[in-house]
C-alpha cells in the first residue's frame, strides 16, 4: 500500500474512533440545540421528545456506520426512522422532521474540527454532506409511505361509514370512524346517490372532495358497485348541495334524500335517495338532480312502503281531517281533467267555491292541484289513502 494511502487509512480509522466516542455527546448537543431553537419541540409531550432523541441518536449512529463503509448501500430510512413508532409521523409534521434533521446535521458539522483526525476534516465534511442528502431523501420516503398508507386506510374507513349509512346499519362505531376522518357532526345532513363514472374510483372521490371544498360542504363519499354515494353535511338545502356536487357523477339520474339532523339519521335520507334512484326510470323527464320527495308517486308504485306511508300521512290524512268537502272537491276536480267548471257542475257549487277549496288543498298539503306534477302526486295519495281505509273496514 502506498504511503499516502496508508496515511489516509490511518486518519480515517482515527476519525472513526473519535466519531464513535463522540456519538453520545453529539446526540446530547443536538437535543439541546432543538430544545433551544425549536418551539414545537419544547411544547411536545415527554414521550414524543424521547422518541425524537432516539431518532437523533440513530441518525448519528447510522452516519458512523455509513462512514465506516461508505461504499456499502445503507438502508438509512430503516436505520434512522425504524427506532420510532409509526404514530410519530402523525405527531410530527414533515416540516418539523426536516428542522430536526437540519439541526442534528448542523451540530455534527460544527463538531467536524473536533471529531476529525488531523488532515481528515475535508473527508469527514464531504461524507457528512453526502449523508445529509441521503437522509433528506429517506425522510421524504418515510413520510410519502406514511401518507400513502394513511390515505388507503382512510379510504377503507370512509367506505365502511358510507356503506353503513346506505345499508341502514349506522351506529356509534360509524360515528367514531367518521370523526376519525374529520367529520365534525354538522347539523344538516343529506345523502346524494347517482351512477358512478367508469374509471378510477379514487379520482371520482377526489373530484367530489374538491367540489365539496369549493361549496364549503363536509362530505363522506364512496363508490359502491355502480353507485356513487355522497353524504353531504353543512347545508339545509339538499337540492343545492346536489347541484354543487353533481359534476363527478356519470350521466343519468341523481337523487338527493331529505335533510336529517345527524349522521345516524342519514340512514333515512339514504333509503329515500336509493328508492328514488330506483324509481327514476318511471319519470324520464325528472330534473337532474331531483329530490327524493319529488319522486314519491314513482317510489310508492315501485313498492317503497315509506313513500306510501308518507303520501298517506302528509296528504290524505290532513285532507281527511280538514273535512270531507276538500277530499270530495279534489277527487272530482282531478276526475274532471282539472276543469273548474266541470268540477263545479258535478258538485252543484259555484266555480269560485271550487277554486277556494283547491287553494285550501294547497295550504293543507303543500301540493297544488293546478300543477300537473302535483296533481299526479295528489291522485296517487288519494288512491293509497282509500286503499288503506278499505283495508281497515271490516
mmCIF file of C-alpha atoms in Angstrom:
data_model
loop_
_atom_site.group_PDB
_atom_site.id
_atom_site.type_symbol
_atom_site.label_atom_id
_atom_site.label_comp_id
_atom_site.label_asym_id
_atom_site.label_seq_id
_atom_site.Cartn_x
_atom_site.Cartn_y
_atom_site.Cartn_z
ATOM 1 C CA UNK A 1 0.000 0.000 0.000
ATOM 2 C CA UNK A 2 1.439 3.435 -0.923
ATOM 3 C CA UNK A 3 2.466 5.610 1.988
ATOM 4 C CA UNK A 4 -0.208 8.240 1.203
ATOM 5 C CA UNK A 5 -2.977 5.609 1.131
ATOM 6 C CA UNK A 6 -1.756 4.133 4.391
ATOM 7 C CA UNK A 7 -1.758 7.598 5.919
ATOM 8 C CA UNK A 8 -5.312 8.232 4.709
ATOM 9 C CA UNK A 9 -6.465 4.879 6.048
ATOM 10 C CA UNK A 10 -4.886 5.646 9.412
ATOM 11 C CA UNK A 11 -6.579 9.066 9.531
ATOM 12 C CA UNK A 12 -9.908 7.526 8.539
ATOM 13 C CA UNK A 13 -9.636 4.921 11.313
ATOM 14 C CA UNK A 14 -8.740 7.609 13.837
ATOM 15 C CA UNK A 15 -11.713 9.757 12.754
ATOM 16 C CA UNK A 16 -13.996 6.750 13.010
ATOM 17 C CA UNK A 17 -12.842 6.061 16.595
ATOM 18 C CA UNK A 18 -13.388 9.704 17.552
ATOM 19 C CA UNK A 19 -16.815 9.671 15.901
ATOM 20 C CA UNK A 20 -17.823 6.569 17.857
ATOM 21 C CA UNK A 21 -16.602 8.097 21.109
ATOM 22 C CA UNK A 22 -18.394 11.402 20.414
ATOM 23 C CA UNK A 23 -21.737 9.908 19.321
ATOM 24 C CA UNK A 24 -23.434 10.299 22.684
ATOM 25 C CA UNK A 25 -22.094 13.830 23.162
ATOM 26 C CA UNK A 26 -23.204 14.850 19.654
ATOM 27 C CA UNK A 27 -26.709 13.456 20.234
ATOM 28 C CA UNK A 28 -26.989 15.335 23.529
ATOM 29 C CA UNK A 29 -25.886 18.549 21.839
ATOM 30 C CA UNK A 30 -28.417 18.029 19.060
ATOM 31 C CA UNK A 31 -31.230 17.573 21.594
ATOM 32 C CA UNK A 32 -30.094 20.675 23.497
ATOM 33 C CA UNK A 33 -30.000 22.695 20.260
ATOM 34 C CA UNK A 34 -33.536 21.542 19.375
ATOM 35 C CA UNK A 35 -34.788 22.485 22.822
ATOM 36 C CA UNK A 36 -33.195 25.895 22.404
ATOM 37 C CA UNK A 37 -34.244 26.728 18.833
ATOM 38 C CA UNK A 38 -37.417 24.726 18.050
ATOM 39 C CA UNK A 39 -40.526 25.917 19.955
ATOM 40 C CA UNK A 40 -42.626 22.966 18.737
ATOM 41 C CA UNK A 41 -40.107 20.552 20.264
ATOM 42 C CA UNK A 42 -40.333 22.228 23.689
ATOM 43 C CA UNK A 43 -44.134 22.049 23.546
ATOM 44 C CA UNK A 44 -44.243 18.318 22.820
ATOM 45 C CA UNK A 45 -45.079 15.716 25.497
ATOM 46 C CA UNK A 46 -42.088 13.961 27.076
ATOM 47 C CA UNK A 47 -42.789 10.672 25.305
ATOM 48 C CA UNK A 48 -42.516 12.214 21.844
ATOM 49 C CA UNK A 49 -39.405 14.182 22.824
ATOM 50 C CA UNK A 50 -37.764 10.936 23.937
ATOM 51 C CA UNK A 51 -38.606 9.315 20.577
ATOM 52 C CA UNK A 52 -37.059 12.283 18.763
ATOM 53 C CA UNK A 53 -33.942 11.878 20.898
ATOM 54 C CA UNK A 54 -33.725 8.235 19.824
ATOM 55 C CA UNK A 55 -34.104 9.246 16.181
ATOM 56 C CA UNK A 56 -31.249 11.772 16.559
ATOM 57 C CA UNK A 57 -29.040 9.125 18.191
ATOM 58 C CA UNK A 58 -29.935 6.613 15.479
ATOM 59 C CA UNK A 59 -29.076 9.189 12.825
ATOM 60 C CA UNK A 60 -25.633 9.782 14.252
ATOM 61 C CA UNK A 61 -25.052 6.035 14.715
ATOM 62 C CA UNK A 62 -26.156 5.424 11.129
ATOM 63 C CA UNK A 63 -23.735 8.070 9.895
ATOM 64 C CA UNK A 64 -20.944 6.430 11.873
ATOM 65 C CA UNK A 65 -21.688 3.074 10.262
ATOM 66 C CA UNK A 66 -22.026 4.702 6.859
ATOM 67 C CA UNK A 67 -18.661 6.458 7.364
ATOM 68 C CA UNK A 68 -17.138 3.094 8.268
ATOM 69 C CA UNK A 69 -18.279 1.536 4.973
ATOM 70 C CA UNK A 70 -19.058 4.407 2.571
ATOM 71 C CA UNK A 71 -19.065 2.058 -0.409
ATOM 72 C CA UNK A 72 -21.860 -0.139 1.020
ATOM 73 C CA UNK A 73 -25.544 0.535 0.311
ATOM 74 C CA UNK A 74 -27.239 1.510 3.571
ATOM 75 C CA UNK A 75 -30.978 1.433 4.308
ATOM 76 C CA UNK A 76 -30.916 4.792 6.023
ATOM 77 C CA UNK A 77 -34.670 5.119 6.486
ATOM 78 C CA UNK A 78 -34.778 1.803 8.357
ATOM 79 C CA UNK A 79 -31.689 2.547 10.444
ATOM 80 C CA UNK A 80 -32.819 6.006 11.489
ATOM 81 C CA UNK A 81 -36.598 6.140 11.496
ATOM 82 C CA UNK A 82 -37.148 2.495 12.385
ATOM 83 C CA UNK A 83 -36.386 3.341 16.030
ATOM 84 C CA UNK A 84 -39.575 5.444 16.352
ATOM 85 C CA UNK A 85 -43.178 4.221 16.212
ATOM 86 C CA UNK A 86 -45.212 4.834 13.059
ATOM 87 C CA UNK A 87 -47.536 7.123 15.029
ATOM 88 C CA UNK A 88 -44.689 9.645 15.264
ATOM 89 C CA UNK A 89 -45.320 10.664 11.642
ATOM 90 C CA UNK A 90 -48.765 11.829 12.770
ATOM 91 C CA UNK A 91 -47.418 13.719 15.793
ATOM 92 C CA UNK A 92 -44.574 15.416 13.881
ATOM 93 C CA UNK A 93 -45.069 17.069 10.530
ATOM 94 C CA UNK A 94 -42.682 16.724 7.615
ATOM 95 C CA UNK A 95 -41.553 20.329 8.122
ATOM 96 C CA UNK A 96 -40.742 19.612 11.777
ATOM 97 C CA UNK A 97 -38.832 16.466 10.844
ATOM 98 C CA UNK A 98 -36.783 18.453 8.325
ATOM 99 C CA UNK A 99 -35.990 21.002 11.060
ATOM 100 C CA UNK A 100 -34.954 18.175 13.397
ATOM 101 C CA UNK A 101 -32.661 16.622 10.773
ATOM 102 C CA UNK A 102 -31.187 20.008 9.840
ATOM 103 C CA UNK A 103 -30.428 20.790 13.498
ATOM 104 C CA UNK A 104 -28.720 17.434 14.007
ATOM 105 C CA UNK A 105 -26.625 17.835 10.842
ATOM 106 C CA UNK A 106 -25.626 21.375 11.875
ATOM 107 C CA UNK A 107 -24.460 20.116 15.277
ATOM 108 C CA UNK A 108 -22.408 17.384 13.625
ATOM 109 C CA UNK A 109 -20.985 19.843 11.093
ATOM 110 C CA UNK A 110 -19.920 22.268 13.826
ATOM 111 C CA UNK A 111 -18.017 19.457 15.528
ATOM 112 C CA UNK A 112 -16.046 18.341 12.463
ATOM 113 C CA UNK A 113 -12.793 20.011 13.546
ATOM 114 C CA UNK A 114 -13.008 18.356 16.947
ATOM 115 C CA UNK A 115 -14.030 14.896 15.744
ATOM 116 C CA UNK A 116 -11.930 14.510 12.597
ATOM 117 C CA UNK A 117 -8.343 13.363 12.874
ATOM 118 C CA UNK A 118 -5.791 15.948 11.705
ATOM 119 C CA UNK A 119 -5.885 16.115 7.920
ATOM 120 C CA UNK A 120 -9.167 14.211 7.668
ATOM 121 C CA UNK A 121 -11.507 17.210 8.123
ATOM 122 C CA UNK A 122 -12.335 17.554 4.418
ATOM 123 C CA UNK A 123 -13.150 13.857 4.112
ATOM 124 C CA UNK A 124 -15.488 13.932 7.084
ATOM 125 C CA UNK A 125 -17.179 17.138 5.847
ATOM 126 C CA UNK A 126 -17.727 15.650 2.386
ATOM 127 C CA UNK A 127 -19.110 12.440 3.876
ATOM 128 C CA UNK A 128 -21.496 14.440 6.059
ATOM 129 C CA UNK A 129 -22.769 16.402 3.042
ATOM 130 C CA UNK A 130 -23.473 13.206 1.120
ATOM 131 C CA UNK A 131 -25.134 11.656 4.173
ATOM 132 C CA UNK A 132 -27.289 14.772 4.643
ATOM 133 C CA UNK A 133 -28.565 14.349 1.100
ATOM 134 C CA UNK A 134 -29.348 10.679 1.703
ATOM 135 C CA UNK A 135 -31.132 11.366 4.988
ATOM 136 C CA UNK A 136 -33.237 14.033 3.244
ATOM 137 C CA UNK A 137 -34.348 11.500 0.630
ATOM 138 C CA UNK A 138 -35.035 8.948 3.373
ATOM 139 C CA UNK A 139 -37.177 11.471 5.271
ATOM 140 C CA UNK A 140 -39.255 12.203 2.187
ATOM 141 C CA UNK A 141 -39.689 8.479 1.540
ATOM 142 C CA UNK A 142 -40.845 7.744 5.095
ATOM 143 C CA UNK A 143 -43.487 10.474 5.004
ATOM 144 C CA UNK A 144 -44.613 9.549 1.495
ATOM 145 C CA UNK A 145 -45.109 5.923 2.543
ATOM 146 C CA UNK A 146 -46.953 7.032 5.687
ATOM 147 C CA UNK A 147 -49.208 9.320 3.632
ATOM 148 C CA UNK A 148 -49.988 6.536 1.156
ATOM 149 C CA UNK A 149 -50.770 4.083 3.941
ATOM 150 C CA UNK A 150 -52.885 6.653 5.765
ATOM 151 C CA UNK A 151 -54.738 7.527 2.555
ATOM 152 C CA UNK A 152 -55.502 3.878 1.839
ATOM 153 C CA UNK A 153 -56.636 3.318 5.415
ATOM 154 C CA UNK A 154 -58.812 6.450 5.387
ATOM 155 C CA UNK A 155 -60.416 5.346 2.113
ATOM 156 C CA UNK A 156 -61.323 1.973 3.622
ATOM 157 C CA UNK A 157 -62.632 3.665 6.754
ATOM 158 C CA UNK A 158 -64.728 6.103 4.718
ATOM 159 C CA UNK A 159 -66.126 3.270 2.621
ATOM 160 C CA UNK A 160 -67.206 1.472 5.804
ATOM 161 C CA UNK A 161 -69.055 4.570 7.042
ATOM 162 C CA UNK A 162 -70.802 5.183 3.704
ATOM 163 C CA UNK A 163 -71.801 1.530 3.401
ATOM 164 C CA UNK A 164 -73.161 1.505 6.965
ATOM 165 C CA UNK A 165 -75.326 4.549 6.243
ATOM 166 C CA UNK A 166 -76.541 3.160 2.925
ATOM 167 C CA UNK A 167 -77.414 -0.235 4.406
ATOM 168 C CA UNK A 168 -79.199 1.302 7.399
ATOM 169 C CA UNK A 169 -76.660 -0.100 9.866
ATOM 170 C CA UNK A 170 -75.032 3.132 11.055
ATOM 171 C CA UNK A 171 -74.216 3.030 14.764
ATOM 172 C CA UNK A 172 -71.851 4.638 17.266
ATOM 173 C CA UNK A 173 -68.975 2.827 15.588
ATOM 174 C CA UNK A 174 -69.770 4.617 12.336
ATOM 175 C CA UNK A 175 -69.776 7.923 14.212
ATOM 176 C CA UNK A 176 -66.328 7.166 15.637
ATOM 177 C CA UNK A 177 -64.968 6.273 12.216
ATOM 178 C CA UNK A 178 -66.452 9.424 10.702
ATOM 179 C CA UNK A 179 -64.913 11.534 13.458
ATOM 180 C CA UNK A 180 -61.515 9.963 12.733
ATOM 181 C CA UNK A 181 -61.954 11.135 9.130
ATOM 182 C CA UNK A 182 -62.590 14.719 10.231
ATOM 183 C CA UNK A 183 -66.403 14.678 10.177
ATOM 184 C CA UNK A 184 -67.453 17.377 12.668
ATOM 185 C CA UNK A 185 -71.128 16.366 13.023
ATOM 186 C CA UNK A 186 -72.851 19.187 11.100
ATOM 187 C CA UNK A 187 -76.488 19.921 11.941
ATOM 188 C CA UNK A 188 -77.820 19.324 8.414
ATOM 189 C CA UNK A 189 -77.020 16.089 6.565
ATOM 190 C CA UNK A 190 -78.362 14.706 3.279
ATOM 191 C CA UNK A 191 -77.419 11.711 1.141
ATOM 192 C CA UNK A 192 -76.997 12.062 -2.619
ATOM 193 C CA UNK A 193 -76.994 8.975 -4.846
ATOM 194 C CA UNK A 194 -76.300 8.535 -8.553
ATOM 195 C CA UNK A 195 -74.366 6.464 -11.043
ATOM 196 C CA UNK A 196 -70.592 6.286 -10.667
ATOM 197 C CA UNK A 197 -68.479 7.046 -13.742
ATOM 198 C CA UNK A 198 -66.273 4.345 -15.202
ATOM 199 C CA UNK A 199 -62.583 4.552 -14.467
ATOM 200 C CA UNK A 200 -60.559 5.107 -11.324
ATOM 201 C CA UNK A 201 -62.896 5.455 -8.334
ATOM 202 C CA UNK A 202 -60.187 7.312 -6.384
ATOM 203 C CA UNK A 203 -60.250 10.100 -8.968
ATOM 204 C CA UNK A 204 -64.036 10.296 -8.647
ATOM 205 C CA UNK A 205 -63.844 10.522 -4.869
ATOM 206 C CA UNK A 206 -61.188 13.229 -5.075
ATOM 207 C CA UNK A 207 -63.324 15.192 -7.546
ATOM 208 C CA UNK A 208 -66.231 15.074 -5.080
ATOM 209 C CA UNK A 209 -63.967 16.350 -2.310
ATOM 210 C CA UNK A 210 -62.743 19.233 -4.454
ATOM 211 C CA UNK A 211 -66.316 20.199 -5.304
ATOM 212 C CA UNK A 212 -67.255 19.958 -1.610
ATOM 213 C CA UNK A 213 -64.389 22.227 -0.551
ATOM 214 C CA UNK A 214 -65.486 24.801 -3.138
ATOM 215 C CA UNK A 215 -69.094 24.586 -1.894
ATOM 216 C CA UNK A 216 -67.972 24.645 1.768
ATOM 217 C CA UNK A 217 -69.592 21.292 2.486
ATOM 218 C CA UNK A 218 -68.415 18.355 4.535
ATOM 219 C CA UNK A 219 -68.615 15.054 2.685
ATOM 220 C CA UNK A 220 -68.159 11.366 3.198
ATOM 221 C CA UNK A 221 -68.207 9.607 -0.138
ATOM 222 C CA UNK A 222 -67.515 6.341 -1.857
ATOM 223 C CA UNK A 223 -68.145 4.284 -4.964
ATOM 224 C CA UNK A 224 -70.222 1.234 -4.047
ATOM 225 C CA UNK A 225 -70.613 -1.000 -7.066
ATOM 226 C CA UNK A 226 -72.106 1.137 -9.818
ATOM 227 C CA UNK A 227 -73.375 3.787 -7.423
ATOM 228 C CA UNK A 228 -71.650 6.963 -6.306
ATOM 229 C CA UNK A 229 -72.851 7.861 -2.802
ATOM 230 C CA UNK A 230 -72.201 11.200 -1.110
ATOM 231 C CA UNK A 231 -73.119 12.070 2.469
ATOM 232 C CA UNK A 232 -73.143 15.867 2.458
ATOM 233 C CA UNK A 233 -73.215 17.959 5.621
ATOM 234 C CA UNK A 234 -73.474 21.670 6.262
ATOM 235 C CA UNK A 235 -76.456 22.756 4.145
ATOM 236 C CA UNK A 236 -80.196 22.668 4.813
ATOM 237 C CA UNK A 237 -80.893 22.656 1.057
ATOM 238 C CA UNK A 238 -80.247 19.138 -0.314
ATOM 239 C CA UNK A 239 -81.010 20.172 -3.890
ATOM 240 C CA UNK A 240 -78.437 22.949 -3.718
ATOM 241 C CA UNK A 241 -75.872 20.521 -2.317
ATOM 242 C CA UNK A 242 -76.608 18.032 -5.100
ATOM 243 C CA UNK A 243 -76.155 20.729 -7.744
ATOM 244 C CA UNK A 244 -72.817 21.740 -6.212
ATOM 245 C CA UNK A 245 -71.554 18.143 -6.233
ATOM 246 C CA UNK A 246 -73.121 16.811 -9.421
ATOM 247 C CA UNK A 247 -70.070 17.236 -11.674
ATOM 248 C CA UNK A 248 -68.298 13.928 -10.910
ATOM 249 C CA UNK A 249 -71.481 11.822 -11.319
ATOM 250 C CA UNK A 250 -71.957 9.817 -14.506
ATOM 251 C CA UNK A 251 -74.818 10.750 -16.868
ATOM 252 C CA UNK A 252 -78.184 9.667 -15.536
ATOM 253 C CA UNK A 253 -80.412 10.498 -12.584
ATOM 254 C CA UNK A 254 -79.001 11.933 -9.375
ATOM 255 C CA UNK A 255 -81.294 11.870 -6.338
ATOM 256 C CA UNK A 256 -80.950 13.833 -3.104
ATOM 257 C CA UNK A 257 -82.559 12.474 0.042
ATOM 258 C CA UNK A 258 -84.203 14.684 2.664
ATOM 259 C CA UNK A 259 -82.197 16.669 5.188
ATOM 260 C CA UNK A 260 -81.767 14.980 8.575
ATOM 261 C CA UNK A 261 -80.166 16.085 11.803
ATOM 262 C CA UNK A 262 -77.101 13.869 12.080
ATOM 263 C CA UNK A 263 -75.127 11.004 10.611
ATOM 264 C CA UNK A 264 -77.111 8.290 12.384
ATOM 265 C CA UNK A 265 -80.348 9.688 10.944
ATOM 266 C CA UNK A 266 -78.739 9.795 7.492
ATOM 267 C CA UNK A 267 -79.844 6.186 7.004
ATOM 268 C CA UNK A 268 -83.363 7.554 6.336
ATOM 269 C CA UNK A 269 -82.039 10.035 3.798
ATOM 270 C CA UNK A 270 -80.013 7.286 2.138
ATOM 271 C CA UNK A 271 -83.015 4.954 1.949
ATOM 272 C CA UNK A 272 -85.148 7.679 0.343
ATOM 273 C CA UNK A 273 -82.419 8.614 -2.146
ATOM 274 C CA UNK A 274 -81.795 4.979 -3.103
ATOM 275 C CA UNK A 275 -85.505 4.323 -3.561
ATOM 276 C CA UNK A 276 -85.751 7.473 -5.667
ATOM 277 C CA UNK A 277 -82.870 6.381 -7.874
ATOM 278 C CA UNK A 278 -84.578 3.035 -8.450
ATOM 279 C CA UNK A 279 -87.904 4.727 -9.300
ATOM 280 C CA UNK A 280 -86.420 7.384 -11.602
ATOM 281 C CA UNK A 281 -86.961 5.128 -14.615
ATOM 282 C CA UNK A 282 -90.702 5.826 -14.292
ATOM 283 C CA UNK A 283 -90.136 9.580 -14.686
ATOM 284 C CA UNK A 284 -87.791 10.014 -17.671
ATOM 285 C CA UNK A 285 -88.197 13.797 -17.655
ATOM 286 C CA UNK A 286 -87.261 14.194 -13.996
ATOM 287 C CA UNK A 287 -84.920 17.122 -13.334
ATOM 288 C CA UNK A 288 -81.274 16.393 -12.602
ATOM 289 C CA UNK A 289 -80.702 16.404 -9.701
ATOM 290 C CA UNK A 290 -84.089 15.636 -8.203
ATOM 291 C CA UNK A 291 -85.335 15.423 -4.630
ATOM 292 C CA UNK A 292 -86.435 12.016 -3.389
ATOM 293 C CA UNK A 293 -89.692 13.586 -2.158
ATOM 294 C CA UNK A 294 -90.479 14.708 -5.701
ATOM 295 C CA UNK A 295 -90.441 11.027 -6.654
ATOM 296 C CA UNK A 296 -92.936 9.900 -4.013
ATOM 297 C CA UNK A 297 -95.536 8.633 -6.544
ATOM 298 C CA UNK A 298 -92.993 6.583 -8.506
ATOM 299 C CA UNK A 299 -91.417 5.278 -5.304
ATOM 300 C CA UNK A 300 -94.809 4.228 -3.971
ATOM 301 C CA UNK A 301 -95.671 2.356 -7.162
ATOM 302 C CA UNK A 302 -92.239 0.702 -7.115
ATOM 303 C CA UNK A 303 -93.061 -0.793 -3.726
ATOM 304 C CA UNK A 304 -91.465 1.724 -1.340
ATOM 305 C CA UNK A 305 -93.567 1.424 1.827
ATOM 306 C CA UNK A 306 -92.010 4.562 3.296
ATOM 307 C CA UNK A 307 -93.158 6.602 0.287
ATOM 308 C CA UNK A 308 -96.683 5.140 0.557
ATOM 309 C CA UNK A 309 -96.896 5.988 4.240
ATOM 310 C CA UNK A 310 -95.552 9.479 3.583
ATOM 311 C CA UNK A 311 -98.142 10.182 0.877
ATOM 312 C CA UNK A 312 -100.955 8.997 3.114
ATOM 313 C CA UNK A 313 -99.752 10.760 6.269
ATOM 314 C CA UNK A 314 -98.736 14.039 4.628
ATOM 315 C CA UNK A 315 -101.539 14.374 2.048
ATOM 316 C CA UNK A 316 -104.524 12.089 2.538
ATOM 317 C CA UNK A 317 -104.821 12.235 6.344
ATOM 318 C CA UNK A 318 -104.595 16.053 6.572
ATOM 319 C CA UNK A 319 -107.252 16.364 3.865
ATOM 320 C CA UNK A 320 -109.415 13.823 5.643
ATOM 321 C CA UNK A 321 -109.089 15.712 8.902
ATOM 322 C CA UNK A 322 -109.848 19.024 7.162
ATOM 323 C CA UNK A 323 -113.313 17.781 6.197
ATOM 324 C CA UNK A 324 -114.938 15.698 3.515
ATOM 325 C CA UNK A 325 -115.518 18.729 1.255
ATOM 326 C CA UNK A 326 -111.834 19.087 0.434
ATOM 327 C CA UNK A 327 -111.379 15.401 -0.369
ATOM 328 C CA UNK A 328 -114.506 15.299 -2.465
ATOM 329 C CA UNK A 329 -113.673 18.512 -4.326
ATOM 330 C CA UNK A 330 -110.126 17.393 -5.066
ATOM 331 C CA UNK A 331 -111.287 13.988 -6.260
ATOM 332 C CA UNK A 332 -113.948 15.425 -8.577
ATOM 333 C CA UNK A 333 -111.579 18.115 -9.871
ATOM 334 C CA UNK A 334 -108.972 15.508 -10.818
ATOM 335 C CA UNK A 335 -111.601 13.261 -12.399
ATOM 336 C CA UNK A 336 -112.853 16.193 -14.486
ATOM 337 C CA UNK A 337 -109.421 16.700 -16.074
ATOM 338 C CA UNK A 338 -108.656 19.660 -13.784
ATOM 339 C CA UNK A 339 -111.647 21.644 -15.015
ATOM 340 C CA UNK A 340 -113.058 24.158 -12.524
ATOM 341 C CA UNK A 341 -116.354 24.434 -14.364
ATOM 342 C CA UNK A 342 -116.685 20.676 -14.755
ATOM 343 C CA UNK A 343 -115.995 20.097 -11.080
ATOM 344 C CA UNK A 344 -118.454 22.871 -10.100
ATOM 345 C CA UNK A 345 -121.235 21.255 -12.174
ATOM 346 C CA UNK A 346 -120.603 17.830 -10.656
ATOM 347 C CA UNK A 347 -120.600 19.268 -7.130
ATOM 348 C CA UNK A 348 -123.514 21.677 -7.722
ATOM 349 C CA UNK A 349 -121.478 24.637 -6.433
ATOM 350 C CA UNK A 350 -120.120 27.860 -7.880
ATOM 351 C CA UNK A 351 -116.680 27.659 -9.605
ATOM 352 C CA UNK A 352 -115.359 30.154 -7.056
ATOM 353 C CA UNK A 353 -116.215 27.658 -4.324
ATOM 354 C CA UNK A 354 -114.176 25.002 -6.134
ATOM 355 C CA UNK A 355 -111.355 27.493 -6.550
ATOM 356 C CA UNK A 356 -111.385 28.321 -2.834
ATOM 357 C CA UNK A 357 -111.396 24.679 -1.807
ATOM 358 C CA UNK A 358 -108.470 23.902 -4.114
ATOM 359 C CA UNK A 359 -106.494 26.712 -2.513
ATOM 360 C CA UNK A 360 -107.249 25.104 0.821
ATOM 361 C CA UNK A 361 -105.935 21.792 -0.520
ATOM 362 C CA UNK A 362 -102.670 23.537 -1.399
ATOM 363 C CA UNK A 363 -102.483 25.131 2.053
ATOM 364 C CA UNK A 364 -103.118 21.813 3.812
ATOM 365 C CA UNK A 365 -100.831 19.575 1.725
ATOM 366 C CA UNK A 366 -98.278 21.863 0.094
ATOM 367 C CA UNK A 367 -99.185 20.420 -3.330
ATOM 368 C CA UNK A 368 -101.116 22.491 -5.880
ATOM 369 C CA UNK A 369 -103.892 20.649 -7.795
ATOM 370 C CA UNK A 370 -103.469 23.051 -10.740
ATOM 371 C CA UNK A 371 -99.876 21.852 -11.325
ATOM 372 C CA UNK A 372 -99.707 18.731 -13.494
ATOM 373 C CA UNK A 373 -96.978 17.034 -11.477
ATOM 374 C CA UNK A 374 -98.557 17.933 -8.139
ATOM 375 C CA UNK A 375 -101.954 16.730 -9.383
ATOM 376 C CA UNK A 376 -100.396 13.353 -10.181
ATOM 377 C CA UNK A 377 -98.932 13.150 -6.671
ATOM 378 C CA UNK A 378 -102.271 14.107 -5.103
ATOM 379 C CA UNK A 379 -104.090 11.486 -7.176
ATOM 380 C CA UNK A 380 -101.708 8.724 -6.015
ATOM 381 C CA UNK A 381 -102.104 9.880 -2.408
ATOM 382 C CA UNK A 382 -105.906 9.686 -2.726
ATOM 383 C CA UNK A 383 -105.715 6.164 -4.156
ATOM 384 C CA UNK A 384 -103.376 4.954 -1.391
ATOM 385 C CA UNK A 385 -105.474 6.566 1.326
ATOM 386 C CA UNK A 386 -108.666 4.965 0.051
ATOM 387 C CA UNK A 387 -107.000 1.582 -0.231
ATOM 388 C CA UNK A 388 -105.745 1.844 3.326
ATOM 389 C CA UNK A 389 -109.173 2.878 4.576
ATOM 390 C CA UNK A 390 -110.705 -0.041 2.702
ATOM 391 C CA UNK A 391 -108.303 -2.462 4.369
ATOM 392 C CA UNK A 392 -109.315 -1.158 7.792
ATOM 393 C CA UNK A 393 -113.003 -1.664 7.205
ATOM 394 C CA UNK A 394 -114.470 -4.982 8.451
#
